[in-house]
Amino acid sequence: MICLFLSIFSYFLQTALTGVSERTFIAVKPDGVQRKLVGEITHRFEKKGFKLVALKLVQASEDLLKEHYWDLRSKPFFTELVSYMNSGPIVAMVWEGLDVVKTARKMLGETNPADSLPGTIRGDYCVEVGRNVIHGSDSVLSAQREISLWFRHNELHCWEDSSSRWIY
């Protein structure tokens, strides 16, 4: 109990000192896992200076995927999307940092890889919109919702990143 309190206190203290309180949900989709892009994608977020606070390899249930993509339920591709996301393991991650949601979206590139610039994840590794390797939250609010869907509170780790004083 004391460890949990200290961990939470440390997180809030760091937030107060650095102004860093934003988190985002990133998922390497089944095609990205199969193509062995997890390390490259993780490396890009680490090089940018973001802090990894949660990571797990999961075979997502259909129910979880339907809840995750709830806002797309009326789209004609919804069933196919859920099936694709259920076709193999997903690497679910939570990253923390200043403006991490906005910056991560830029790092991912456009949903349609044909519209993505070279240097973005989708611009470098994707060809087809139906196999676009990665998901990232599109707002702080959706990040909070997605993180709570994919991770229990005790799976989010508050730890002191010794490089943060060199970044912020």
Coordinates of C-alpha atoms in Angstrom, one line a residue:
M1 CA 0.0 0.0 0.0
I2 CA 2.8 2.4 0.9
C3 CA 4.6 1.5 -2.4
L4 CA 1.4 2.3 -4.4
F5 CA 1.0 5.6 -2.5
L6 CA 4.7 6.6 -3.2
S7 CA 4.3 5.6 -6.8
I8 CA 1.2 7.8 -7.3
F9 CA 2.8 10.6 -5.3
S10 CA 5.9 10.4 -7.4
Y11 CA 3.8 10.6 -10.6
F12 CA 1.9 13.7 -9.4
L13 CA 5.1 15.3 -8.2
Q14 CA 6.8 14.8 -11.6
T15 CA 3.6 16.1 -13.3
A16 CA 3.7 19.2 -11.2
L17 CA 7.4 19.8 -11.8
T18 CA 7.5 19.1 -15.5
G19 CA 4.0 19.8 -16.7
V20 CA 3.9 16.4 -18.3
S21 CA 0.6 14.7 -17.6
E22 CA -0.7 13.5 -20.9
R23 CA -0.9 9.9 -21.9
T24 CA -1.8 8.1 -25.1
F25 CA -2.8 4.7 -26.2
I26 CA -0.8 3.1 -29.0
A27 CA -1.4 -0.4 -30.4
V28 CA 0.7 -2.2 -32.9
K29 CA -2.0 -4.1 -35.0
P30 CA -1.7 -7.7 -36.0
D31 CA 0.0 -6.9 -39.3
G32 CA 2.6 -4.9 -37.5
V33 CA 3.3 -7.7 -35.0
Q34 CA 3.5 -10.3 -37.8
R35 CA 5.9 -8.1 -39.8
K36 CA 8.1 -7.7 -36.6
L37 CA 7.8 -3.9 -36.4
V38 CA 7.1 -3.7 -32.7
G39 CA 10.7 -3.0 -31.8
E40 CA 11.1 -0.3 -34.5
I41 CA 7.9 1.4 -33.5
T42 CA 8.8 1.3 -29.8
H43 CA 12.2 2.6 -30.6
R44 CA 10.7 5.7 -32.4
F45 CA 8.7 6.6 -29.4
E46 CA 11.7 6.2 -27.0
K47 CA 13.9 8.2 -29.3
K48 CA 11.3 11.0 -29.4
G49 CA 11.6 11.2 -25.6
F50 CA 8.3 9.7 -24.5
K51 CA 8.1 7.4 -21.5
L52 CA 6.6 3.9 -21.7
V53 CA 4.3 3.3 -18.8
A54 CA 2.5 0.1 -19.9
L55 CA 3.0 -2.6 -22.6
K56 CA 1.5 -6.0 -23.2
L57 CA 1.0 -8.5 -25.9
V58 CA -2.7 -9.5 -26.1
Q59 CA -5.1 -11.5 -28.2
A60 CA -8.0 -9.0 -28.0
S61 CA -11.5 -10.4 -27.6
E62 CA -14.2 -9.5 -30.1
D63 CA -16.1 -7.7 -27.3
L64 CA -13.1 -5.5 -26.4
L65 CA -12.6 -4.6 -30.0
K66 CA -16.2 -3.7 -30.5
E67 CA -16.1 -1.5 -27.5
H68 CA -12.8 0.0 -28.6
Y69 CA -14.2 0.9 -32.1
W70 CA -17.7 1.7 -30.8
D71 CA -17.7 5.1 -32.6
L72 CA -17.2 3.3 -36.0
R73 CA -20.0 0.7 -35.5
S74 CA -22.2 2.3 -38.2
K75 CA -19.4 2.2 -40.8
P76 CA -19.6 -0.5 -43.5
F77 CA -16.1 -1.7 -42.6
F78 CA -16.8 -2.2 -38.9
T79 CA -17.2 -6.0 -39.0
E80 CA -14.1 -6.4 -41.2
L81 CA -12.1 -4.1 -38.9
V82 CA -13.0 -6.1 -35.8
S83 CA -12.2 -9.4 -37.6
Y84 CA -8.8 -8.1 -38.7
M85 CA -7.9 -6.8 -35.3
N86 CA -9.0 -10.2 -33.8
S87 CA -6.8 -12.1 -36.4
G88 CA -3.6 -12.1 -34.3
P89 CA -1.8 -10.6 -31.3
I90 CA -1.7 -6.9 -30.7
V91 CA 0.9 -5.0 -28.7
A92 CA -0.9 -2.5 -26.5
M93 CA 1.1 0.4 -25.0
V94 CA 0.6 3.6 -23.0
W95 CA 3.1 6.4 -23.6
E96 CA 3.5 9.5 -21.5
G97 CA 4.9 13.0 -22.3
L98 CA 4.2 16.6 -23.3
D99 CA 1.6 16.7 -26.1
V100 CA 2.0 13.0 -26.6
V101 CA -1.4 12.5 -28.2
K102 CA -0.9 15.1 -30.9
T103 CA 2.8 14.2 -31.5
A104 CA 2.1 10.5 -31.7
R105 CA -0.6 11.1 -34.3
K106 CA 2.0 13.0 -36.4
M107 CA 4.5 10.1 -35.9
L108 CA 1.9 7.6 -37.1
G109 CA 1.0 9.4 -40.3
E110 CA -2.4 9.5 -42.0
T111 CA -4.9 6.6 -41.7
N112 CA -4.5 6.0 -45.4
P113 CA -0.8 5.2 -45.9
A114 CA -0.9 6.7 -49.4
D115 CA -1.5 10.1 -47.7
S116 CA 1.3 9.6 -45.2
L117 CA 4.7 11.3 -45.5
P118 CA 7.9 9.4 -45.5
G119 CA 9.4 9.4 -42.0
T120 CA 6.0 8.5 -40.4
I121 CA 5.3 5.0 -39.4
R122 CA 2.6 4.5 -41.9
G123 CA 4.6 6.4 -44.6
D124 CA 7.5 4.1 -44.1
Y125 CA 5.8 0.7 -43.5
C126 CA 2.3 0.6 -45.0
V127 CA 0.8 0.4 -48.4
E128 CA -2.9 -0.3 -47.8
V129 CA -5.4 1.4 -45.5
G130 CA -6.7 -2.0 -44.3
R131 CA -3.2 -3.0 -43.1
N132 CA -1.9 0.2 -41.6
V133 CA 0.2 -1.3 -38.8
I134 CA -0.7 0.9 -35.9
H135 CA -3.5 2.6 -33.9
G136 CA -3.1 5.8 -31.9
S137 CA -5.6 7.8 -29.8
D138 CA -6.9 10.8 -31.6
S139 CA -7.6 13.0 -28.6
V140 CA -6.8 13.2 -24.9
L141 CA -10.3 12.1 -24.1
S142 CA -10.2 9.1 -26.4
A143 CA -6.8 8.2 -25.0
Q144 CA -8.2 8.1 -21.4
R145 CA -11.1 5.9 -22.6
E146 CA -8.9 3.5 -24.6
I147 CA -6.3 3.2 -21.8
S148 CA -9.0 2.2 -19.4
L149 CA -10.4 -0.4 -21.8
W150 CA -7.0 -2.1 -22.4
F151 CA -5.3 -1.7 -19.0
R152 CA -6.2 -2.0 -15.4
H153 CA -5.0 0.8 -13.2
N154 CA -2.3 -1.3 -11.6
E155 CA -0.8 -2.1 -15.0
L156 CA 0.1 1.6 -15.5
H157 CA 3.5 2.2 -14.1
C158 CA 4.6 5.4 -12.5
W159 CA 8.4 5.5 -12.6
E160 CA 11.1 8.1 -12.6
D161 CA 12.7 8.6 -16.0
S162 CA 16.2 9.8 -15.4
S163 CA 16.4 11.3 -18.9
S164 CA 13.3 13.6 -18.4
R165 CA 15.4 16.5 -17.1
W166 CA 17.4 16.3 -20.4
I167 CA 14.1 16.4 -22.4
Y168 CA 12.0 18.9 -20.4

